[in-house]
JSON list of C-alpha atoms in Angstrom, two decimals:
[
{"chain": "A", "resi": 184, "resn": "MET", "atom": "CA", "xyz": [40.44, -23.28, 12.59]},
{"chain": "A", "resi": 185, "resn": "SER", "atom": "CA", "xyz": [43.60, -24.54, 14.20]},
{"chain": "A", "resi": 186, "resn": "ALA", "atom": "CA", "xyz": [47.10, -23.32, 13.50]},
{"chain": "A", "resi": 187, "resn": "ARG", "atom": "CA", "xyz": [47.87, -26.49, 11.48]},
{"chain": "A", "resi": 188, "resn": "THR", "atom": "CA", "xyz": [44.93, -25.91, 9.17]},
{"chain": "A", "resi": 189, "resn": "LEU", "atom": "CA", "xyz": [45.90, -22.28, 8.65]},
{"chain": "A", "resi": 190, "resn": "PHE", "atom": "CA", "xyz": [49.49, -23.33, 7.99]},
{"chain": "A", "resi": 191, "resn": "ALA", "atom": "CA", "xyz": [48.34, -25.89, 5.40]},
{"chain": "A", "resi": 192, "resn": "LEU", "atom": "CA", "xyz": [46.17, -23.25, 3.68]},
{"chain": "A", "resi": 193, "resn": "LEU", "atom": "CA", "xyz": [49.12, -20.82, 3.66]},
{"chain": "A", "resi": 194, "resn": "VAL", "atom": "CA", "xyz": [51.36, -23.47, 2.08]},
{"chain": "A", "resi": 195, "resn": "LEU", "atom": "CA", "xyz": [48.75, -24.13, -0.62]},
{"chain": "A", "resi": 196, "resn": "LEU", "atom": "CA", "xyz": [48.41, -20.40, -1.29]},
{"chain": "A", "resi": 197, "resn": "LEU", "atom": "CA", "xyz": [52.20, -19.97, -1.57]},
{"chain": "A", "resi": 198, "resn": "LEU", "atom": "CA", "xyz": [52.37, -23.02, -3.87]},
{"chain": "A", "resi": 199, "resn": "PHE", "atom": "CA", "xyz": [49.69, -21.52, -6.09]},
{"chain": "A", "resi": 200, "resn": "LEU", "atom": "CA", "xyz": [51.49, -18.15, -6.18]},
{"chain": "A", "resi": 201, "resn": "PHE", "atom": "CA", "xyz": [54.84, -19.81, -6.96]},
{"chain": "A", "resi": 202, "resn": "SER", "atom": "CA", "xyz": [53.25, -21.87, -9.72]},
{"chain": "A", "resi": 203, "resn": "TRP", "atom": "CA", "xyz": [51.56, -18.84, -11.25]},
{"chain": "A", "resi": 204, "resn": "LEU", "atom": "CA", "xyz": [54.76, -16.77, -11.22]},
{"chain": "A", "resi": 205, "resn": "ASN", "atom": "CA", "xyz": [56.82, -19.61, -12.79]},
{"chain": "A", "resi": 206, "resn": "TRP", "atom": "CA", "xyz": [54.17, -21.14, -15.03]},
{"chain": "A", "resi": 207, "resn": "GLY", "atom": "CA", "xyz": [56.35, -21.02, -18.14]},
{"chain": "A", "resi": 208, "resn": "GLU", "atom": "CA", "xyz": [59.15, -22.99, -16.53]},
{"chain": "A", "resi": 209, "resn": "ILE", "atom": "CA", "xyz": [56.79, -25.39, -14.79]},
{"chain": "A", "resi": 210, "resn": "THR", "atom": "CA", "xyz": [55.05, -26.38, -18.03]},
{"chain": "A", "resi": 211, "resn": "ARG", "atom": "CA", "xyz": [58.26, -26.83, -20.11]},
{"chain": "A", "resi": 212, "resn": "PRO", "atom": "CA", "xyz": [58.38, -30.46, -21.22]},
{"chain": "A", "resi": 213, "resn": "THR", "atom": "CA", "xyz": [61.29, -32.61, -20.11]},
{"chain": "A", "resi": 214, "resn": "SER", "atom": "CA", "xyz": [62.31, -36.23, -20.53]},
{"chain": "A", "resi": 215, "resn": "LEU", "atom": "CA", "xyz": [61.24, -38.16, -17.41]},
{"chain": "A", "resi": 216, "resn": "SER", "atom": "CA", "xyz": [62.18, -41.73, -16.53]},
{"chain": "A", "resi": 217, "resn": "LEU", "atom": "CA", "xyz": [59.46, -43.98, -15.06]},
{"chain": "A", "resi": 218, "resn": "GLY", "atom": "CA", "xyz": [61.77, -46.90, -14.48]},
{"chain": "A", "resi": 219, "resn": "LEU", "atom": "CA", "xyz": [61.15, -49.07, -17.56]},
{"chain": "A", "resi": 220, "resn": "THR", "atom": "CA", "xyz": [60.23, -46.31, -19.92]},
{"chain": "A", "resi": 221, "resn": "ARG", "atom": "CA", "xyz": [60.83, -42.63, -20.59]},
{"chain": "A", "resi": 222, "resn": "VAL", "atom": "CA", "xyz": [58.15, -39.99, -21.09]},
{"chain": "A", "resi": 223, "resn": "GLU", "atom": "CA", "xyz": [58.10, -36.38, -22.18]},
{"chain": "A", "resi": 224, "resn": "ALA", "atom": "CA", "xyz": [56.22, -34.35, -19.52]},
{"chain": "A", "resi": 225, "resn": "PRO", "atom": "CA", "xyz": [56.67, -31.11, -17.60]},
{"chain": "A", "resi": 226, "resn": "LEU", "atom": "CA", "xyz": [58.59, -32.07, -14.43]},
{"chain": "A", "resi": 227, "resn": "GLY", "atom": "CA", "xyz": [57.62, -28.89, -12.58]},
{"chain": "A", "resi": 228, "resn": "LEU", "atom": "CA", "xyz": [53.92, -29.49, -13.20]},
{"chain": "A", "resi": 229, "resn": "VAL", "atom": "CA", "xyz": [54.18, -33.09, -11.98]},
{"chain": "A", "resi": 230, "resn": "LEU", "atom": "CA", "xyz": [55.93, -31.96, -8.78]},
{"chain": "A", "resi": 231, "resn": "VAL", "atom": "CA", "xyz": [53.51, -29.09, -8.18]},
{"chain": "A", "resi": 232, "resn": "VAL", "atom": "CA", "xyz": [50.49, -31.38, -8.67]},
{"chain": "A", "resi": 233, "resn": "ALA", "atom": "CA", "xyz": [52.03, -33.99, -6.33]},
{"chain": "A", "resi": 234, "resn": "LEU", "atom": "CA", "xyz": [52.79, -31.37, -3.69]},
{"chain": "A", "resi": 235, "resn": "GLY", "atom": "CA", "xyz": [49.31, -29.86, -4.06]},
{"chain": "A", "resi": 236, "resn": "THR", "atom": "CA", "xyz": [47.68, -33.29, -3.75]},
{"chain": "A", "resi": 237, "resn": "VAL", "atom": "CA", "xyz": [49.67, -34.13, -0.61]},
{"chain": "A", "resi": 238, "resn": "SER", "atom": "CA", "xyz": [48.89, -30.73, 0.92]},
{"chain": "A", "resi": 239, "resn": "LEU", "atom": "CA", "xyz": [45.20, -31.06, 0.07]},
{"chain": "A", "resi": 240, "resn": "LEU", "atom": "CA", "xyz": [45.10, -34.56, 1.60]},
{"chain": "A", "resi": 241, "resn": "TYR", "atom": "CA", "xyz": [46.79, -33.20, 4.73]},
{"chain": "A", "resi": 242, "resn": "LEU", "atom": "CA", "xyz": [44.23, -30.39, 4.89]},
{"chain": "A", "resi": 243, "resn": "LEU", "atom": "CA", "xyz": [41.32, -32.83, 4.53]},
{"chain": "A", "resi": 244, "resn": "PHE", "atom": "CA", "xyz": [42.82, -35.10, 7.18]},
{"chain": "A", "resi": 245, "resn": "THR", "atom": "CA", "xyz": [43.25, -32.17, 9.57]},
{"chain": "A", "resi": 246, "resn": "ILE", "atom": "CA", "xyz": [39.68, -30.99, 9.01]},
{"chain": "A", "resi": 247, "resn": "GLY", "atom": "CA", "xyz": [38.47, -34.55, 9.61]},
{"chain": "A", "resi": 248, "resn": "LEU", "atom": "CA", "xyz": [40.40, -34.75, 12.88]},
{"chain": "A", "resi": 249, "resn": "GLU", "atom": "CA", "xyz": [39.06, -31.40, 14.05]},
{"chain": "A", "resi": 250, "resn": "THR", "atom": "CA", "xyz": [35.50, -32.41, 13.18]},
{"chain": "A", "resi": 251, "resn": "ALA", "atom": "CA", "xyz": [35.89, -35.69, 15.06]},
{"chain": "A", "resi": 252, "resn": "ALA", "atom": "CA", "xyz": [37.35, -33.85, 18.07]},
{"chain": "A", "resi": 253, "resn": "LEU", "atom": "CA", "xyz": [34.47, -31.34, 18.04]},
{"chain": "A", "resi": 254, "resn": "LEU", "atom": "CA", "xyz": [31.90, -34.15, 17.86]},
{"chain": "A", "resi": 255, "resn": "GLU", "atom": "CA", "xyz": [33.60, -35.90, 20.76]},
{"chain": "A", "resi": 256, "resn": "VAL", "atom": "CA", "xyz": [33.65, -32.71, 22.81]},
{"chain": "A", "resi": 257, "resn": "LYS", "atom": "CA", "xyz": [29.95, -32.26, 22.08]},
{"chain": "A", "resi": 258, "resn": "ARG", "atom": "CA", "xyz": [29.28, -35.85, 23.18]},
{"chain": "A", "resi": 259, "resn": "TYR", "atom": "CA", "xyz": [31.28, -35.29, 26.37]},
{"chain": "A", "resi": 260, "resn": "ALA", "atom": "CA", "xyz": [29.32, -32.09, 27.04]},
{"chain": "A", "resi": 261, "resn": "ARG", "atom": "CA", "xyz": [26.03, -34.00, 26.69]},
{"chain": "A", "resi": 262, "resn": "GLU", "atom": "CA", "xyz": [27.29, -36.72, 29.03]},
{"chain": "A", "resi": 263, "resn": "LEU", "atom": "CA", "xyz": [28.46, -34.10, 31.50]},
{"chain": "A", "resi": 264, "resn": "LEU", "atom": "CA", "xyz": [25.04, -32.43, 31.47]},
{"chain": "A", "resi": 265, "resn": "HIS", "atom": "CA", "xyz": [23.39, -35.82, 31.94]},
{"chain": "A", "resi": 266, "resn": "TYR", "atom": "CA", "xyz": [25.59, -36.68, 34.93]},
{"chain": "A", "resi": 267, "resn": "LYS", "atom": "CA", "xyz": [25.09, -33.19, 36.36]},
{"chain": "A", "resi": 268, "resn": "LYS", "atom": "CA", "xyz": [21.32, -33.71, 36.16]},
{"chain": "A", "resi": 269, "resn": "LEU", "atom": "CA", "xyz": [21.67, -37.12, 37.82]},
{"chain": "A", "resi": 270, "resn": "ALA", "atom": "CA", "xyz": [23.76, -35.58, 40.61]},
{"chain": "A", "resi": 271, "resn": "GLU", "atom": "CA", "xyz": [21.22, -32.76, 41.09]},
{"chain": "A", "resi": 272, "resn": "ASP", "atom": "CA", "xyz": [18.37, -35.29, 41.20]},
{"chain": "A", "resi": 273, "resn": "ALA", "atom": "CA", "xyz": [20.26, -37.39, 43.75]},
{"chain": "A", "resi": 274, "resn": "GLU", "atom": "CA", "xyz": [20.97, -34.32, 45.82]},
{"chain": "A", "resi": 275, "resn": "GLN", "atom": "CA", "xyz": [17.32, -33.27, 45.61]},
{"chain": "A", "resi": 276, "resn": "SER", "atom": "CA", "xyz": [16.20, -36.73, 46.73]},
{"chain": "A", "resi": 277, "resn": "ARG", "atom": "CA", "xyz": [18.64, -36.56, 49.65]},
{"chain": "A", "resi": 278, "resn": "TYR", "atom": "CA", "xyz": [17.16, -33.19, 50.62]},
{"chain": "A", "resi": 279, "resn": "THR", "atom": "CA", "xyz": [13.65, -34.62, 50.37]},
{"chain": "A", "resi": 280, "resn": "GLU", "atom": "CA", "xyz": [14.65, -37.64, 52.45]},
{"chain": "A", "resi": 281, "resn": "LEU", "atom": "CA", "xyz": [16.30, -35.38, 55.05]},
{"chain": "A", "resi": 282, "resn": "LYS", "atom": "CA", "xyz": [13.20, -33.19, 55.16]},
{"chain": "A", "resi": 283, "resn": "ARG", "atom": "CA", "xyz": [10.98, -36.24, 55.72]},
{"chain": "A", "resi": 284, "resn": "TYR", "atom": "CA", "xyz": [13.33, -37.52, 58.44]},
{"chain": "A", "resi": 285, "resn": "LEU", "atom": "CA", "xyz": [13.40, -34.16, 60.20]},
{"chain": "A", "resi": 286, "resn": "GLU", "atom": "CA", "xyz": [9.62, -33.82, 60.04]},
{"chain": "A", "resi": 287, "resn": "ALA", "atom": "CA", "xyz": [9.18, -37.32, 61.48]},
{"chain": "A", "resi": 288, "resn": "GLU", "atom": "CA", "xyz": [11.75, -36.59, 64.19]},
{"chain": "A", "resi": 289, "resn": "LEU", "atom": "CA", "xyz": [10.04, -33.30, 65.08]},
{"chain": "A", "resi": 290, "resn": "GLN", "atom": "CA", "xyz": [6.68, -35.07, 65.30]},
{"chain": "A", "resi": 291, "resn": "ARG", "atom": "CA", "xyz": [8.22, -37.74, 67.52]},
{"chain": "A", "resi": 292, "resn": "LEU", "atom": "CA", "xyz": [9.78, -35.09, 69.75]},
{"chain": "A", "resi": 293, "resn": "ALA", "atom": "CA", "xyz": [6.48, -33.20, 69.93]},
{"chain": "A", "resi": 294, "resn": "GLN", "atom": "CA", "xyz": [4.74, -36.43, 70.97]},
{"chain": "A", "resi": 295, "resn": "VAL", "atom": "CA", "xyz": [7.39, -37.13, 73.61]},
{"chain": "A", "resi": 296, "resn": "GLU", "atom": "CA", "xyz": [7.07, -33.55, 74.87]},
{"chain": "A", "resi": 297, "resn": "LYS", "atom": "CA", "xyz": [3.26, -33.91, 75.13]},
{"chain": "A", "resi": 298, "resn": "GLU", "atom": "CA", "xyz": [3.65, -37.14, 77.07]},
{"chain": "A", "resi": 299, "resn": "GLU", "atom": "CA", "xyz": [6.17, -35.52, 79.43]},
{"chain": "A", "resi": 300, "resn": "ILE", "atom": "CA", "xyz": [3.82, -32.54, 79.95]},
{"chain": "A", "resi": 301, "resn": "ARG", "atom": "CA", "xyz": [0.95, -34.92, 80.74]},
{"chain": "A", "resi": 302, "resn": "ALA", "atom": "CA", "xyz": [3.15, -36.81, 83.21]},
{"chain": "A", "resi": 303, "resn": "LEU", "atom": "CA", "xyz": [4.24, -33.54, 84.84]},
{"chain": "A", "resi": 304, "resn": "GLU", "atom": "CA", "xyz": [0.62, -32.36, 85.05]},
{"chain": "A", "resi": 305, "resn": "ALA", "atom": "CA", "xyz": [-0.36, -35.65, 86.68]},
{"chain": "A", "resi": 306, "resn": "ARG", "atom": "CA", "xyz": [2.51, -35.38, 89.17]},
{"chain": "A", "resi": 307, "resn": "LEU", "atom": "CA", "xyz": [1.61, -31.76, 89.84]},
{"chain": "A", "resi": 308, "resn": "ALA", "atom": "CA", "xyz": [-2.05, -32.64, 90.43]},
{"chain": "A", "resi": 309, "resn": "GLU", "atom": "CA", "xyz": [-1.01, -35.48, 92.72]},
{"chain": "A", "resi": 310, "resn": "THR", "atom": "CA", "xyz": [1.41, -33.20, 94.62]},
{"chain": "A", "resi": 311, "resn": "LEU", "atom": "CA", "xyz": [-1.25, -30.49, 94.91]},
{"chain": "A", "resi": 312, "resn": "GLU", "atom": "CA", "xyz": [-3.74, -33.03, 96.19]},
{"chain": "A", "resi": 313, "resn": "LYS", "atom": "CA", "xyz": [-1.24, -34.33, 98.80]},
{"chain": "A", "resi": 314, "resn": "HIS", "atom": "CA", "xyz": [-0.41, -30.80, 99.90]},
{"chain": "A", "resi": 315, "resn": "GLY", "atom": "CA", "xyz": [-4.11, -29.92, 99.96]},
{"chain": "A", "resi": 316, "resn": "ASN", "atom": "CA", "xyz": [-4.82, -32.96, 102.11]},
{"chain": "A", "resi": 317, "resn": "THR", "atom": "CA", "xyz": [-1.90, -32.13, 104.39]},
{"chain": "A", "resi": 318, "resn": "LEU", "atom": "CA", "xyz": [-3.06, -28.53, 104.66]},
{"chain": "A", "resi": 319, "resn": "ALA", "atom": "CA", "xyz": [-6.61, -29.66, 105.37]},
{"chain": "A", "resi": 320, "resn": "ALA", "atom": "CA", "xyz": [-5.29, -31.98, 108.07]},
{"chain": "A", "resi": 321, "resn": "TYR", "atom": "CA", "xyz": [-3.30, -29.13, 109.65]},
{"chain": "A", "resi": 322, "resn": "ILE", "atom": "CA", "xyz": [-6.28, -26.82, 109.49]},
{"chain": "A", "resi": 323, "resn": "GLY", "atom": "CA", "xyz": [-8.46, -29.53, 111.04]},
{"chain": "A", "resi": 324, "resn": "GLU", "atom": "CA", "xyz": [-5.92, -30.07, 113.78]},
{"chain": "A", "resi": 325, "resn": "LEU", "atom": "CA", "xyz": [-5.68, -26.33, 114.45]},
{"chain": "A", "resi": 326, "resn": "GLU", "atom": "CA", "xyz": [-9.47, -26.09, 114.51]},
{"chain": "A", "resi": 327, "resn": "ASP", "atom": "CA", "xyz": [-9.60, -28.89, 117.04]},
{"chain": "A", "resi": 328, "resn": "GLN", "atom": "CA", "xyz": [-6.99, -27.17, 119.19]},
{"chain": "A", "resi": 329, "resn": "VAL", "atom": "CA", "xyz": [-8.81, -23.83, 118.94]},
{"chain": "A", "resi": 330, "resn": "LEU", "atom": "CA", "xyz": [-12.09, -25.50, 119.85]},
{"chain": "A", "resi": 331, "resn": "ARG", "atom": "CA", "xyz": [-10.46, -27.23, 122.78]},
{"chain": "A", "resi": 332, "resn": "LEU", "atom": "CA", "xyz": [-9.02, -23.98, 123.99]},
{"chain": "A", "resi": 333, "resn": "LEU", "atom": "CA", "xyz": [-12.29, -22.12, 123.51]},
{"chain": "A", "resi": 334, "resn": "GLY", "atom": "CA", "xyz": [-14.47, -24.98, 124.61]},
{"chain": "A", "resi": 335, "resn": "PRO", "atom": "CA", "xyz": [-13.78, -24.81, 128.37]},
{"chain": "A", "resi": 336, "resn": "ARG", "atom": "CA", "xyz": [-14.08, -21.00, 128.37]},
{"chain": "A", "resi": 337, "resn": "GLU", "atom": "CA", "xyz": [-17.48, -21.09, 126.64]},
{"chain": "A", "resi": 338, "resn": "LYS", "atom": "CA", "xyz": [-18.71, -23.55, 129.24]},
{"chain": "A", "resi": 339, "resn": "GLU", "atom": "CA", "xyz": [-17.54, -21.22, 131.99]},
{"chain": "A", "resi": 340, "resn": "GLY", "atom": "CA", "xyz": [-19.20, -18.22, 130.65]}
]
């Protein structure tokens, strides 16, 4: 309960205590004017009942306001949870989308890397073949020179 509600309850309790302590004076009849006519009624009792009615109406109004505020807070809490769930779902979908993008990018990079390795292997094979051919040509040339140098000596001997 709020401080206003407690205050209203305290006022009602004090009013009840005051009325109980002064009940004899409150219920003593008196001549009251209602504008066009006069009536015999206890003035204290009329005032106490009026004050009690106003205080009770104030208390009911306050309780109604608090109940409405609590219901609104509850509604806001539900909306907040709903929006939080939407935000989490959106974040999860962004993570899923990022994961898919990264996987696709990694596959693309792996494919590019394989193609580069194949190209390097082809260049290496071509270079090895050229060097092999060059080496074979040098060896053939050296063999020819050795044979030419040995050739006239073998004929002499």
